Amino acid sequence: MRRFHAIAALAVALLLLVVASTGALLSLQPALNRVADPALTPGVSVAQLADAVAARHVRVDAIRIGRDGAATASFNDGAGRETELIDPRSGEGLGAYTASPFFRFVTDLHRSFLLGDGGRVAVALTALGLLALSLTGFALLARSLGGVRKMFRPIRGDRTRRLHGEIGRLALAGFLVSSLTGVVLAAMTFDLVPSSNREAPDVSASGGPAAPIRTLSGLTAVDVADLKLLKFPGASGVFLMRSDAGEATVDPATGAVLSFVVTAPEVRMEQWALALHGAHGLWAFALLLGVCSAGAPVLGATGLLLWRRRRAHGATMPENAAAEIADTIIFVGSENNSTWGFAKSLSRALAAKNFGVHVAAMNEVGPRHLRAKRWLILTSTYGDGAAPTSAKKFLERLAGLDARIPVAVLGFGDRNFPQFCGYAQRVAEAFSSRVWPLLLPMKRIDRRSPQEFAQWARGLGDALGCALVVEHIAERPETQDLELIGREIYGEAVGAPVAILRFAAPILPEFAAGDLLAVQPPGSDMPRFYSLASSTRDGMAEICVRLQAGGLCSTFLHGLTPGERIAAFVRHNPSFRPANGFGPLILIGAGAGIAPLAGFVRANHAGRPVHLYWGGRSPASDFLYEHELAQSLADRRLTTLRTAFSRHDGAPAYVQDRVAADAHSLRALIAEEAQILVCGGRDMAHAVRETLDRIVRPLGLDLATLRTHGRYLEDVF
Amino acid sequence: MKRALPALAATAALVPTLAQARNVTLETTLKPYGGNGAYVALYLTDAAGKYKGTLWMAGEKSKYYRHLSDWARASGARTAEIDGITGASVGSGKTLKISVDIADALIDAGYKIHVDTSVEDGMDNPSEVVALLDAASSGKVLNGEGYVKAFKVTF
């Protein structure tokens, strides 16, 4: 389906660009007319209007309420036929009328690319393409969010993916309406809809002298708001009045309705289609459709980026042993091809250790894989725990196989998703319920982390009795040189040195507090990620680095002196960021985890309520940002600050103790929709999670629910 | 444009045999009204005003034909009436020139040529020109009250 979505998009992209942008332009027309022309308001009868118009002219031919909502009268006062704009309430003349040439041009571009019938066919096919894109896009999004009922959950992923998903979700209804009605209109234009050919019966006027128009009962009975066209008696001798309901003829002498033909169903359908397509006076609706159309180019651009990225991840398997003779099978479950890259690196490393490795998509699993000595399953998860494309049939096919082969399952995912590696978990459970021996316990890799993958490979090497070194960098963005401009060291006295480092560059990349600075230490390909405490606007990139014993990157960073440079790039981290608005924030962190939290406080110019809980070792030694936080309290960027120090002489405490002590007030904040952001080490995060869960239970909530709604976010290292 | 007019030959006694027919040129020049192409119907009525047949239909989408209201009423808007004598709509300021063979018996016999025009989002002009099919008025220019700037019949 994803491939179909991409192919359909490529096929109609250029045409759609024209149709959607002209459509967006056209959507302005009803609103502009509404401003320029007098509004059509009920309360005036057709007879009153016709009488007023007729009084001003020698001969009136017709009064028309156009598709664009303009009321016009055509008349002949001796100088040929003319058309004037009229006020539909009073019949007053408002000057000569000509349809806007600009909108006529845009309309022609919109419906036929200015190419006549051939162009109309192309536009109709484009509308069908848009319909297909909308439906497949909806299905893909629903799948990634875990079902149709979860359609309005926050969309995860990087900026491109979120933009594509969010605009698509908002524009979906508009696209469906525009494309469906467009297809209907095209079908009507090409006579593909059978016509019921309702002929008006021949009528003849009574022949009496014409009565004053305002007295004609057939015309007084109809409101101008329902009128489409009123033709004055010409050769036919009778008034012809077309409204939404049908077409009537009215005797000019008696006012009697001589005939009435109800609007044919296909004409009614066309009227509806036109109204919904945006041409019929529903100006606010037309504007809405226009906004949706304007989203189409953005969707095209972001879609193209996503597609190219998927293509770039695609990797071919170089030395793949035949499935029947391989001793090790690597099965890959991948949605966007990035997992194949890991499989390829792993396969190469194993082959170098003389294993016979066969790599296959999980969907290909079958009897020919049963001779192998071990299976390695590398799989991502799609959306809310669903199988990725290349693994859809895996569990079903596995159920038909009878074997017990040592297996290891490795899940790739994003810790920010509620179901982190949910599909890998299901696969692991399937193996354990079928009592397959475990080569290694199941492990999860967060956001394609090369470090975590290397660590798992080491474990695999241990299990296989060889030293397996796999360095796989899923993506290697371009780095930029940053210069150290400031450095403060804390915590040396308590044996836990933490450096606050500030970097600058002539042109800083775009980032905000909470994003990650990836530092490429000399002598390693693997970047290390540090949460940023500043944003581009601050003119520098600020991070907190705890010195790890034997840590390559932290040692390198602690050893830097001002003026020295590092190679780094920014990774956006949109899933760890305060929600927009003025709702209260609860920030919880420990140690160097204060960096993004201090950044959020620093950026809180609006003065929204922010409550910060932070744990360190000793107030005398490692109280990071002590002065800045005091300043923030003073100018109300920070509402409360609660600290805990584990080596405090008086009463040693951890940050979760402070959280627990404030259970009552925190519960009140969470009840008023507060958002919780936690940053720090794994142990602290675990303790905080348990404490908070106990706090929110009495509210009928749990952390999983809060997490799903984007109200509990973690950045854990 | 020169057409053999099979429909005309089939329907009316307009062309009993070619020997007794005259070649007539109809020129319809439109005003520069500046809109989309105009639908133009040219058709014939007898001395009593009864519809006798269509000479030409400019405009190819049948769903718009009802806007040529006199023609539609007279002819019943049946597609058989215009089969083979249909062409593209006529652009603003452009001229539609057609030649037809008309039986001698119809000339100078009170027959009239009607011109109905209609433009999308514009006016419908039923019978905006009605020209007597009269050899004496050959080459005489008539003005329409709607979109027709000049209409000329040449024998």
XYZ file of N, CA, C and O in Angstrom, chain B residues 80-154:
300
model
N -30.042 13.573 -32.695
C -30.181 13.189 -34.096
C -30.260 14.421 -34.995
O -29.840 14.394 -36.153
N -30.769 15.522 -34.429
C -30.925 16.745 -35.204
C -29.585 17.332 -35.630
O -29.508 18.098 -36.581
N -28.532 17.060 -34.855
C -27.258 17.725 -35.111
C -26.151 16.731 -35.425
O -24.987 17.080 -35.469
N -26.539 15.512 -35.609
C -25.562 14.465 -35.900
C -24.745 14.844 -37.131
O -25.293 15.092 -38.198
N -23.443 14.930 -36.985
C -22.590 15.212 -38.139
C -22.473 16.680 -38.498
O -21.726 17.037 -39.406
N -23.219 17.550 -37.839
C -23.091 18.980 -38.154
C -22.756 19.764 -36.891
O -23.284 20.839 -36.626
N -21.850 19.186 -36.116
C -21.450 19.804 -34.855
C -19.971 20.162 -34.924
O -19.170 19.408 -35.477
N -19.608 21.314 -34.377
C -18.201 21.705 -34.329
C -17.883 22.369 -33.011
O -18.714 22.391 -32.099
N -16.666 22.888 -32.921
C -16.218 23.510 -31.681
C -16.994 24.798 -31.421
O -17.530 25.418 -32.349
N -17.041 25.197 -30.139
C -17.671 26.467 -29.797
C -16.840 27.601 -30.405
O -15.685 27.408 -30.778
N -17.443 28.793 -30.495
C -16.806 29.899 -31.206
C -16.251 30.891 -30.190
O -16.977 31.349 -29.304
N -14.960 31.187 -30.299
C -14.319 32.063 -29.324
C -14.754 33.519 -29.462
O -15.290 33.937 -30.492
N -14.495 34.236 -28.375
C -14.817 35.663 -28.337
C -14.171 36.391 -29.519
O -12.972 36.251 -29.769
N -14.979 37.149 -30.300
C -14.440 37.920 -31.427
C -14.164 37.100 -32.677
O -13.732 37.651 -33.695
N -14.406 35.799 -32.625
C -14.093 34.939 -33.773
C -15.291 34.833 -34.719
O -16.409 35.202 -34.355
N -15.015 34.325 -35.923
C -16.079 34.181 -36.921
C -16.314 32.708 -37.225
O -15.354 31.944 -37.387
N -17.578 32.324 -37.267
C -17.950 30.973 -37.680
C -18.479 31.075 -39.109
O -19.422 31.809 -39.380
N -17.807 30.377 -40.037
C -18.232 30.455 -41.434
C -18.561 29.050 -41.911
O -17.713 28.160 -41.849
N -19.785 28.831 -42.355
C -20.144 27.509 -42.871
C -20.873 27.660 -44.207
O -21.480 28.695 -44.499
N -20.754 26.602 -45.002
C -21.484 26.572 -46.277
C -22.459 25.418 -46.238
O -22.115 24.323 -45.779
N -23.677 25.652 -46.690
C -24.657 24.571 -46.762
C -25.353 24.625 -48.124
O -25.424 25.672 -48.763
N -25.830 23.469 -48.539
C -26.646 23.448 -49.756
C -28.096 23.500 -49.329
O -28.553 22.662 -48.543
N -28.809 24.483 -49.834
C -30.219 24.628 -49.459
C -31.078 24.542 -50.722
O -30.770 25.173 -51.749
N -32.150 23.779 -50.630
C -33.021 23.571 -51.796
C -33.595 24.894 -52.285
O -33.968 25.753 -51.473
N -33.664 25.030 -53.599
C -34.199 26.259 -54.188
C -35.603 26.565 -53.667
O -35.980 27.721 -53.476
N -36.363 25.494 -53.439
C -37.750 25.664 -53.029
C -37.886 26.426 -51.712
O -38.931 27.010 -51.429
N -36.801 26.408 -50.893
C -36.887 27.064 -49.588
C -36.471 28.530 -49.649
O -36.664 29.296 -48.697
N -35.841 28.899 -50.739
C -35.338 30.263 -50.846
C -36.454 31.166 -51.378
O -37.240 30.773 -52.246
N -36.511 32.350 -50.797
C -37.571 33.315 -51.126
C -38.962 32.726 -50.848
O -39.925 33.004 -51.551
N -39.041 31.866 -49.837
C -40.341 31.253 -49.540
C -40.745 31.544 -48.098
O -41.505 30.796 -47.487
N -40.183 32.614 -47.523
C -40.564 32.990 -46.155
C -39.821 32.226 -45.068
O -40.098 32.383 -43.884
N -38.851 31.380 -45.452
C -38.059 30.652 -44.452
C -37.107 31.614 -43.747
O -36.648 32.593 -44.333
N -36.808 31.319 -42.470
C -35.911 32.197 -41.703
C -34.783 31.381 -41.077
O -34.987 30.239 -40.653
N -33.614 32.016 -41.023
C -32.498 31.398 -40.298
C -32.436 32.045 -38.913
O -32.408 33.273 -38.804
N -32.439 31.201 -37.865
C -32.324 31.711 -36.489
C -30.911 31.456 -35.961
O -30.312 30.437 -36.282
N -30.435 32.383 -35.134
C -29.155 32.178 -34.446
C -29.404 32.286 -32.941
O -29.836 33.333 -32.462
N -29.163 31.184 -32.214
C -29.204 31.197 -30.741
C -27.761 31.172 -30.253
O -26.947 30.419 -30.796
N -27.444 31.976 -29.250
C -26.083 31.903 -28.690
C -26.167 31.799 -27.169
O -27.152 32.212 -26.555
N -25.098 31.268 -26.594
C -25.014 31.190 -25.132
C -23.548 31.046 -24.722
O -22.771 30.386 -25.402
N -23.207 31.715 -23.620
C -21.839 31.644 -23.101
C -21.911 31.265 -21.624
O -22.777 31.761 -20.904
N -20.995 30.398 -21.209
C -20.949 29.980 -19.805
C -20.795 31.206 -18.897
O -19.980 32.086 -19.172
N -21.588 31.236 -17.835
C -21.586 32.357 -16.895
C -21.918 33.675 -17.580
O -21.586 34.749 -17.075
N -22.534 33.612 -18.772
C -22.915 34.838 -19.469
C -24.385 34.778 -19.821
O -25.182 34.175 -19.100
N -24.731 35.383 -20.955
C -26.142 35.469 -21.333
C -26.543 34.292 -22.223
O -25.719 33.720 -22.929
N -27.838 33.969 -22.182
C -28.436 33.088 -23.180
C -29.192 34.004 -24.140
O -29.989 34.838 -23.698
N -28.943 33.869 -25.430
C -29.609 34.744 -26.393
C -30.364 33.929 -27.427
O -29.851 33.667 -28.508
N -31.591 33.512 -27.099
C -32.360 32.752 -28.070
C -32.753 33.654 -29.241
O -33.124 34.825 -29.028
N -32.640 33.150 -30.456
C -33.034 33.881 -31.673
C -32.532 35.318 -31.670
O -33.284 36.248 -31.926
N -31.254 35.488 -31.336
C -30.781 36.870 -31.287
C -30.642 37.465 -32.687
O -30.628 38.678 -32.854
N -30.523 36.592 -33.679
C -30.613 37.045 -35.062
C -31.670 36.181 -35.743
O -31.695 34.962 -35.552
N -32.569 36.793 -36.496
C -33.519 36.043 -37.323
C -33.426 36.655 -38.722
O -33.776 37.821 -38.916
N -32.885 35.876 -39.671
C -32.631 36.424 -41.011
C -33.533 35.737 -42.022
O -33.641 34.501 -42.041
N -34.162 36.527 -42.843
C -35.024 35.985 -43.889
C -34.153 35.310 -44.942
O -33.134 35.853 -45.357
N -34.549 34.116 -45.355
C -33.791 33.375 -46.371
C -34.250 33.891 -47.743
O -35.093 33.307 -48.396
N -33.649 34.984 -48.132
C -34.142 35.777 -49.247
C -32.958 36.140 -50.126
O -32.012 36.790 -49.650
N -32.970 35.723 -51.379
C -31.824 35.963 -52.265
C -31.505 37.454 -52.377
O -30.359 37.851 -52.525
N -32.532 38.287 -52.222
C -32.325 39.729 -52.361
C -31.473 40.293 -51.227
O -30.788 41.296 -51.392
N -31.517 39.614 -50.038
C -30.751 40.149 -48.909
C -29.378 39.488 -48.803
O -28.737 39.553 -47.760
N -28.928 38.859 -49.890
C -27.608 38.233 -49.894
C -26.530 39.262 -49.554
O -26.502 40.364 -50.114
N -25.670 38.918 -48.621
C -24.560 39.804 -48.272
C -24.929 40.919 -47.312
O -24.067 41.664 -46.847
N -26.205 41.009 -46.939
C -26.615 42.067 -46.011
C -26.205 41.670 -44.575
O -26.400 40.537 -44.154
N -25.618 42.649 -43.866
C -25.134 42.337 -42.522
C -26.198 42.653 -41.482
O -26.757 43.750 -41.470
N -26.481 41.665 -40.635
C -27.438 41.882 -39.542
C -26.683 41.884 -38.208
O -25.686 41.181 -38.048
N -27.169 42.665 -37.249
C -26.547 42.678 -35.929
C -27.412 41.888 -34.960
O -28.639 41.973 -35.025
N -26.724 41.175 -34.065
C -27.475 40.469 -33.027
C -27.566 41.357 -31.800
O -26.808 42.314 -31.649
N -28.495 41.002 -30.911
C -28.584 41.847 -29.709
C -27.775 41.251 -28.566
O -27.603 41.862 -27.533
N -27.253 40.052 -28.759
C -26.446 39.420 -27.716
C -24.978 39.399 -28.104
O -24.330 40.437 -28.140
N -24.472 38.227 -28.427
C -23.039 38.103 -28.713
C -22.707 38.257 -30.192
O -21.538 38.310 -30.551
N -23.719 38.268 -31.065
C -23.424 38.323 -32.494
C -23.211 39.764 -32.932
O -24.080 40.613 -32.798
N -21.990 40.016 -33.434
C -21.679 41.358 -33.915
C -22.220 41.515 -35.335
O -22.774 42.550 -35.692
N -22.028 40.474 -36.150
C -22.479 40.558 -37.544
C -22.880 39.181 -38.022
O -22.197 38.186 -37.748
N -24.006 39.120 -38.723
C -24.437 37.854 -39.327
C -24.755 38.122 -40.784
O -25.452 39.086 -41.115
N -24.208 37.286 -41.651
C -24.324 37.558 -43.082
C -24.613 36.252 -43.808
O -23.960 35.239 -43.575
N -25.625 36.278 -44.681
C -25.948 35.120 -45.523
C -25.599 35.486 -46.959
O -26.032 36.523 -47.448
N -24.773 34.675 -47.607
C -24.395 34.967 -48.986
C -24.833 33.824 -49.888
O -24.524 32.658 -49.599
